[in-house]
Amino acid sequence: MRDTSGTRTSSERAGSRSSRLSIVLALSASALLSVLGPAHAAPAKDPLPADIPDYQAALDAVKSPAVRNAVCRFLRTPVPTGVGGPVQTIPETAEPCQGLPVFTIKDPLALNEITPEFVAGTSQPLPTEAVKLTQLVSSLSATVNGRNATVMLAPTQGGGWHLAAVREGDSDASYAAKATVGTLVFTEPQIRGWYQLKLTTVEPLNEQARQGLGGQASVSLSDYQKLVKARYADKQPGSEYDAKGYSSGYSPQHKEDDDSFSAPLLAGGSGAALALVGGAAALRRSRRRSRRLRDASTG
């Protein structure tokens, strides 16, 4: 068990996260190095670890034999052929990576999402208020038998990170990697939109995001807040919409799921089993809610 006696409390981590995020967005690389010092500076290949608490624990997690074995079990199982079906159980093997092509799991990147307060309009349109770090994502160094995968880490209570899911495809990590010093990448998960935040300017990174901005090449963070408030403010937890069972599933224009959203699989017999099946169940619930919302909007 990891010693958490030296870890920070959740409130302390939240405060330091906001402070670090402000630094990353406001300063150049040289200024960032001078402020944080070489021990905590962001490596050039990963521009935002300064905004990831317990980053060494995240590195340890993705490099651990347990996570690697979970990925190998995932890759040994055929891709699910439909949404809503039973979770596939991956057979337990003594050496799950044996016989597979050599690969490594890349260093984790921040997966940031818009905050409920920003959506509700109760927070200011500021970078530190608009987005929050929710998970970490890592892709593979190479395809394995024509497939790629994304390792998703979730924060552990008391400090550190643990395996949350292994997902087909690598688009999450590909978009997260577009962050640079002075910019921030975040997602609007309800429409699967990815954006880049440059100080207070929001730019789309994929087609869903462009649709989310009404076809505009960029908008101010304040204008973006107005857009998401109009989309979701009356659909927050506790709202009448939520009471009817439609919460967490906005989708203005339904499109077929891409590879990056294939259901996570259950790694039978491994320590990641509960995390992986939990991710699959949550994904199915979100998609069911999306369908209910589309039915409600057209009914």
Tab-separated table of C-alpha atoms in Angstrom:
chain	number	residue	atom	x	y	z
A	1	MET	CA	0.000	0.000	0.000
A	2	ARG	CA	1.314	3.449	-0.884
A	3	ASP	CA	2.319	5.654	2.040
A	4	THR	CA	0.010	8.664	1.921
A	5	SER	CA	1.258	10.348	5.077
A	6	GLY	CA	3.046	12.989	3.035
A	7	THR	CA	0.340	13.632	0.514
A	8	ARG	CA	-1.707	16.789	0.446
A	9	THR	CA	-5.354	17.045	1.312
A	10	SER	CA	-7.860	17.415	-1.524
A	11	SER	CA	-8.411	21.092	-0.727
A	12	GLU	CA	-4.697	21.775	-0.752
A	13	ARG	CA	-4.320	19.973	-4.072
A	14	ALA	CA	-7.186	21.981	-5.543
A	15	GLY	CA	-5.620	25.249	-4.440
A	16	SER	CA	-2.202	24.359	-5.755
A	17	ARG	CA	-3.730	23.129	-9.028
A	18	SER	CA	-5.324	26.516	-9.656
A	19	SER	CA	-2.071	28.259	-8.881
A	20	ARG	CA	-0.034	26.023	-11.172
A	21	LEU	CA	-2.595	26.271	-13.948
A	22	SER	CA	-2.398	30.057	-13.841
A	23	ILE	CA	1.371	29.848	-14.175
A	24	VAL	CA	1.208	27.467	-17.132
A	25	LEU	CA	-1.270	29.621	-18.990
A	26	ALA	CA	0.374	32.936	-18.281
A	27	LEU	CA	4.127	32.310	-18.586
A	28	SER	CA	6.519	31.244	-21.280
A	29	ALA	CA	8.658	28.139	-20.937
A	30	SER	CA	11.663	30.053	-19.583
A	31	ALA	CA	9.555	31.875	-17.026
A	32	LEU	CA	7.958	28.609	-15.983
A	33	LEU	CA	11.373	27.085	-15.367
A	34	SER	CA	12.500	30.034	-13.289
A	35	VAL	CA	9.340	30.008	-11.149
A	36	LEU	CA	9.028	26.267	-10.547
A	37	GLY	CA	12.686	25.344	-10.523
A	38	PRO	CA	14.299	22.405	-12.322
A	39	ALA	CA	12.942	19.793	-9.909
A	40	HIS	CA	9.313	20.561	-10.812
A	41	ALA	CA	9.642	22.005	-14.305
A	42	ALA	CA	7.586	20.592	-17.153
A	43	PRO	CA	9.601	18.386	-19.539
A	44	ALA	CA	9.452	19.546	-23.137
A	45	LYS	CA	7.696	16.332	-24.215
A	46	ASP	CA	4.871	16.792	-21.688
A	47	PRO	CA	3.960	20.457	-21.228
A	48	LEU	CA	1.547	20.201	-18.316
A	49	PRO	CA	2.841	17.901	-15.561
A	50	ALA	CA	3.156	21.013	-13.387
A	51	ASP	CA	-0.631	20.952	-13.323
A	52	ILE	CA	-0.840	17.257	-12.370
A	53	PRO	CA	-0.622	16.501	-8.647
A	54	ASP	CA	1.374	13.417	-7.614
A	55	TYR	CA	2.774	13.130	-11.132
A	56	GLN	CA	5.439	10.648	-10.110
A	57	ALA	CA	2.714	8.347	-8.814
A	58	ALA	CA	1.029	8.578	-12.221
A	59	LEU	CA	4.293	7.668	-13.950
A	60	ASP	CA	4.770	4.737	-11.584
A	61	ALA	CA	1.236	3.538	-12.339
A	62	VAL	CA	1.543	3.488	-16.146
A	63	LYS	CA	4.953	1.807	-15.947
A	64	SER	CA	3.783	-0.847	-13.477
A	65	PRO	CA	3.544	-4.534	-14.477
A	66	ALA	CA	-0.101	-4.621	-13.352
A	67	VAL	CA	-1.171	-1.878	-15.783
A	68	ARG	CA	0.912	-3.318	-18.606
A	69	ASN	CA	-0.650	-6.748	-18.067
A	70	ALA	CA	-4.129	-5.192	-18.088
A	71	VAL	CA	-3.350	-3.555	-21.448
A	72	CYS	CA	-2.075	-6.853	-22.857
A	73	ARG	CA	-5.242	-8.658	-21.748
A	74	PHE	CA	-7.275	-5.889	-23.360
A	75	LEU	CA	-5.389	-6.215	-26.635
A	76	ARG	CA	-5.852	-9.984	-26.661
A	77	THR	CA	-9.630	-9.587	-26.656
A	78	PRO	CA	-11.510	-8.773	-29.884
A	79	VAL	CA	-12.997	-5.306	-30.216
A	80	PRO	CA	-16.650	-5.265	-29.038
A	81	THR	CA	-19.091	-5.381	-31.949
A	82	GLY	CA	-21.792	-3.108	-30.597
A	83	VAL	CA	-22.833	-0.817	-27.789
A	84	GLY	CA	-24.969	-2.033	-24.929
A	85	GLY	CA	-23.946	-5.673	-25.059
A	86	PRO	CA	-22.466	-7.646	-22.175
A	87	VAL	CA	-19.010	-6.725	-20.909
A	88	GLN	CA	-16.489	-9.167	-22.284
A	89	THR	CA	-14.359	-11.027	-19.789
A	90	ILE	CA	-10.716	-11.394	-20.754
A	91	PRO	CA	-9.326	-14.848	-19.923
A	92	GLU	CA	-6.658	-14.898	-17.254
A	93	THR	CA	-3.201	-15.954	-18.414
A	94	ALA	CA	0.043	-16.249	-16.501
A	95	GLU	CA	1.962	-14.144	-19.053
A	96	PRO	CA	-0.604	-11.889	-20.778
A	97	CYS	CA	2.028	-9.980	-22.792
A	98	GLN	CA	3.814	-13.063	-24.079
A	99	GLY	CA	3.746	-13.247	-27.871
A	100	LEU	CA	2.518	-9.685	-28.367
A	101	PRO	CA	4.619	-7.084	-30.226
A	102	VAL	CA	6.824	-4.938	-28.020
A	103	PHE	CA	5.279	-1.673	-26.840
A	104	THR	CA	5.584	0.828	-24.032
A	105	ILE	CA	2.962	3.009	-22.386
A	106	LYS	CA	3.688	6.696	-22.851
A	107	ASP	CA	3.873	9.212	-20.012
A	108	PRO	CA	0.393	10.295	-18.829
A	109	LEU	CA	-1.204	13.533	-19.987
A	110	ALA	CA	-3.873	15.690	-18.386
A	111	LEU	CA	-7.489	15.180	-19.396
A	112	ASN	CA	-9.278	18.416	-18.492
A	113	GLU	CA	-13.042	18.960	-18.655
A	114	ILE	CA	-15.339	21.953	-18.266
A	115	THR	CA	-16.593	22.402	-14.708
A	116	PRO	CA	-20.239	22.311	-13.575
A	117	GLU	CA	-19.860	25.804	-12.102
A	118	PHE	CA	-18.618	27.168	-15.412
A	119	VAL	CA	-21.549	25.544	-17.218
A	120	ALA	CA	-24.038	26.898	-14.693
A	121	GLY	CA	-22.604	30.406	-15.023
A	122	THR	CA	-21.837	30.640	-11.310
A	123	SER	CA	-18.071	30.932	-11.847
A	124	GLN	CA	-16.107	33.569	-13.693
A	125	PRO	CA	-14.918	32.887	-17.273
A	126	LEU	CA	-11.349	32.327	-16.130
A	127	PRO	CA	-9.118	29.378	-17.072
A	128	THR	CA	-8.777	28.243	-13.463
A	129	GLU	CA	-12.566	28.275	-13.044
A	130	ALA	CA	-13.591	26.956	-16.454
A	131	VAL	CA	-11.806	23.601	-16.512
A	132	LYS	CA	-10.605	20.975	-14.084
A	133	LEU	CA	-8.322	17.979	-14.240
A	134	THR	CA	-10.467	14.827	-14.112
A	135	GLN	CA	-8.279	11.972	-15.379
A	136	LEU	CA	-4.949	11.189	-16.996
A	137	VAL	CA	-4.564	9.452	-20.344
A	138	SER	CA	-1.678	7.502	-21.855
A	139	SER	CA	-1.435	5.926	-25.280
A	140	LEU	CA	0.887	3.205	-26.526
A	141	SER	CA	4.226	3.768	-28.251
A	142	ALA	CA	3.191	1.552	-31.157
A	143	THR	CA	0.179	-0.249	-32.527
A	144	VAL	CA	-0.226	-3.850	-31.433
A	145	ASN	CA	-1.618	-6.142	-34.130
A	146	GLY	CA	-3.109	-3.079	-35.805
A	147	ARG	CA	-4.710	-1.734	-32.622
A	148	ASN	CA	-3.976	1.047	-30.192
A	149	ALA	CA	-5.305	1.626	-26.713
A	150	THR	CA	-5.636	4.377	-24.145
A	151	VAL	CA	-4.860	3.860	-20.474
A	152	MET	CA	-7.023	6.056	-18.247
A	153	LEU	CA	-5.978	6.890	-14.678
A	154	ALA	CA	-8.259	8.287	-11.989
A	155	PRO	CA	-7.148	10.078	-8.806
A	156	THR	CA	-6.940	7.912	-5.713
A	157	GLN	CA	-8.504	9.233	-2.525
A	158	GLY	CA	-5.704	10.438	-0.292
A	159	GLY	CA	-3.280	10.942	-3.172
A	160	GLY	CA	-1.883	9.116	-6.159
A	161	TRP	CA	-3.491	7.578	-9.233
A	162	HIS	CA	-4.966	4.205	-10.182
A	163	LEU	CA	-6.086	2.450	-13.348
A	164	ALA	CA	-9.642	3.449	-14.250
A	165	ALA	CA	-10.042	1.903	-17.705
A	166	VAL	CA	-8.355	0.695	-20.862
A	167	ARG	CA	-10.084	2.022	-23.954
A	168	GLU	CA	-9.826	1.228	-27.652
A	169	GLY	CA	-8.098	3.876	-29.790
A	170	ASP	CA	-5.836	6.785	-28.876
A	171	SER	CA	-7.752	9.950	-29.785
A	172	ASP	CA	-8.046	11.150	-26.167
A	173	ALA	CA	-4.287	11.072	-25.709
A	174	SER	CA	-3.700	12.530	-29.182
A	175	TYR	CA	-5.812	15.583	-28.365
A	176	ALA	CA	-4.379	15.933	-24.852
A	177	ALA	CA	-0.883	15.971	-26.371
A	178	LYS	CA	-1.706	19.126	-28.331
A	179	ALA	CA	-1.268	21.217	-25.182
A	180	THR	CA	1.798	23.429	-25.244
A	181	VAL	CA	3.416	25.735	-22.733
A	182	GLY	CA	1.019	28.666	-22.481
A	183	THR	CA	-2.021	26.714	-23.739
A	184	LEU	CA	-4.438	24.211	-22.267
A	185	VAL	CA	-6.436	21.449	-23.958
A	186	PHE	CA	-9.824	20.452	-22.572
A	187	THR	CA	-12.881	18.489	-23.574
A	188	GLU	CA	-16.600	19.136	-23.579
A	189	PRO	CA	-17.490	15.472	-23.044
A	190	GLN	CA	-21.212	15.844	-23.729
A	191	ILE	CA	-20.531	16.375	-27.438
A	192	ARG	CA	-17.019	14.858	-27.495
A	193	GLY	CA	-15.612	18.222	-28.441
A	194	TRP	CA	-11.923	19.024	-27.910
A	195	TYR	CA	-10.684	22.591	-27.566
A	196	GLN	CA	-7.473	24.514	-27.009
A	197	LEU	CA	-7.515	27.402	-24.572
A	198	LYS	CA	-5.014	30.187	-25.280
A	199	LEU	CA	-5.272	32.518	-22.290
A	200	THR	CA	-8.951	33.468	-22.731
A	201	THR	CA	-9.505	32.368	-26.341
A	202	VAL	CA	-11.147	29.014	-27.124
A	203	GLU	CA	-10.330	27.274	-30.416
A	204	PRO	CA	-11.804	23.987	-31.704
A	205	LEU	CA	-9.619	20.947	-32.297
A	206	ASN	CA	-12.165	18.611	-33.892
A	207	GLU	CA	-15.392	18.737	-35.863
A	208	GLN	CA	-17.596	18.296	-32.795
A	209	ALA	CA	-15.946	21.313	-31.202
A	210	ARG	CA	-16.381	23.377	-34.359
A	211	GLN	CA	-20.068	22.558	-34.305
A	212	GLY	CA	-20.121	23.454	-30.618
A	213	LEU	CA	-18.801	26.907	-31.478
A	214	GLY	CA	-21.339	27.344	-34.238
A	215	GLY	CA	-18.700	27.019	-36.950
A	216	GLN	CA	-16.532	29.844	-35.581
A	217	ALA	CA	-12.743	29.541	-35.678
A	218	SER	CA	-12.461	30.880	-32.122
A	219	VAL	CA	-14.487	32.543	-29.388
A	220	SER	CA	-13.668	34.238	-26.129
A	221	LEU	CA	-13.891	32.144	-22.979
A	222	SER	CA	-16.774	34.369	-21.897
A	223	ASP	CA	-18.703	33.657	-25.095
A	224	TYR	CA	-17.933	29.957	-24.808
A	225	GLN	CA	-19.413	29.989	-21.316
A	226	LYS	CA	-22.616	31.444	-22.730
A	227	LEU	CA	-22.765	28.637	-25.287
A	228	VAL	CA	-22.356	25.792	-22.799
A	229	LYS	CA	-24.666	27.483	-20.314
A	230	ALA	CA	-27.373	27.557	-22.968
A	231	ARG	CA	-26.734	23.893	-23.744
A	232	TYR	CA	-26.519	22.423	-20.251
A	233	ALA	CA	-27.369	24.837	-17.434
A	234	ASP	CA	-30.929	23.522	-17.072
A	235	LYS	CA	-29.732	19.913	-17.251
A	236	GLN	CA	-27.440	19.923	-14.215
A	237	PRO	CA	-27.803	17.421	-11.338
A	238	GLY	CA	-30.802	18.371	-9.237
A	239	SER	CA	-32.674	19.973	-12.124
A	240	GLU	CA	-36.097	18.855	-13.369
A	241	TYR	CA	-34.296	17.351	-16.347
A	242	ASP	CA	-32.141	15.313	-13.975
A	243	ALA	CA	-35.184	14.229	-11.957
A	244	LYS	CA	-36.662	12.688	-15.113
A	245	GLY	CA	-33.551	10.595	-15.616
A	246	TYR	CA	-32.058	12.428	-18.583
A	247	SER	CA	-28.961	13.927	-16.958
A	248	SER	CA	-25.433	13.672	-18.386
A	249	GLY	CA	-26.312	12.910	-21.965
A	250	TYR	CA	-26.442	15.929	-24.256
A	251	SER	CA	-26.044	15.272	-27.965
A	252	PRO	CA	-27.293	17.867	-30.490
A	253	GLN	CA	-26.500	15.726	-33.527
A	254	HIS	CA	-26.052	12.014	-33.045
A	255	LYS	CA	-23.215	10.320	-34.895
A	256	GLU	CA	-21.965	6.780	-34.728
A	257	ASP	CA	-19.352	6.157	-32.054
A	258	ASP	CA	-15.756	6.299	-33.190
A	259	ASP	CA	-13.072	3.836	-32.139
A	260	SER	CA	-11.931	5.900	-29.178
A	261	PHE	CA	-15.259	5.362	-27.473
A	262	SER	CA	-15.405	1.569	-27.725
A	263	ALA	CA	-16.502	0.018	-24.450
A	264	PRO	CA	-13.709	-0.804	-21.987
A	265	LEU	CA	-13.283	-4.501	-21.234
A	266	LEU	CA	-13.173	-6.453	-17.991
A	267	ALA	CA	-9.758	-7.896	-17.230
A	268	GLY	CA	-10.721	-11.080	-15.408
A	269	GLY	CA	-8.628	-11.971	-12.402
A	270	SER	CA	-6.571	-8.767	-12.358
A	271	GLY	CA	-6.534	-5.923	-9.884
A	272	ALA	CA	-7.991	-3.692	-12.588
A	273	ALA	CA	-11.151	-5.764	-12.958
A	274	LEU	CA	-13.530	-3.586	-10.994
A	275	ALA	CA	-12.168	-0.395	-12.520
A	276	LEU	CA	-12.540	-1.664	-16.060
A	277	VAL	CA	-16.047	-3.018	-15.658
A	278	GLY	CA	-17.048	0.168	-13.838
A	279	GLY	CA	-15.826	2.212	-16.787
A	280	ALA	CA	-17.852	0.106	-19.186
A	281	ALA	CA	-20.999	0.439	-17.105
A	282	ALA	CA	-20.591	4.191	-16.823
A	283	LEU	CA	-20.029	4.471	-20.559
A	284	ARG	CA	-23.199	2.509	-21.284
A	285	ARG	CA	-25.187	4.661	-18.828
A	286	SER	CA	-23.925	7.826	-20.509
A	287	ARG	CA	-24.914	6.547	-23.938
A	288	ARG	CA	-28.365	5.500	-22.736
A	289	ARG	CA	-28.846	8.989	-21.325
A	290	SER	CA	-27.739	10.459	-24.653
A	291	ARG	CA	-30.422	8.472	-26.418
A	292	ARG	CA	-33.057	9.562	-23.891
A	293	LEU	CA	-32.063	13.187	-24.389
A	294	ARG	CA	-32.350	12.926	-28.153
A	295	ASP	CA	-35.760	11.283	-27.772
A	296	ALA	CA	-36.878	14.015	-25.387
A	297	SER	CA	-35.685	16.794	-27.684
A	298	THR	CA	-37.495	15.336	-30.695
A	299	GLY	CA	-40.635	14.172	-28.866
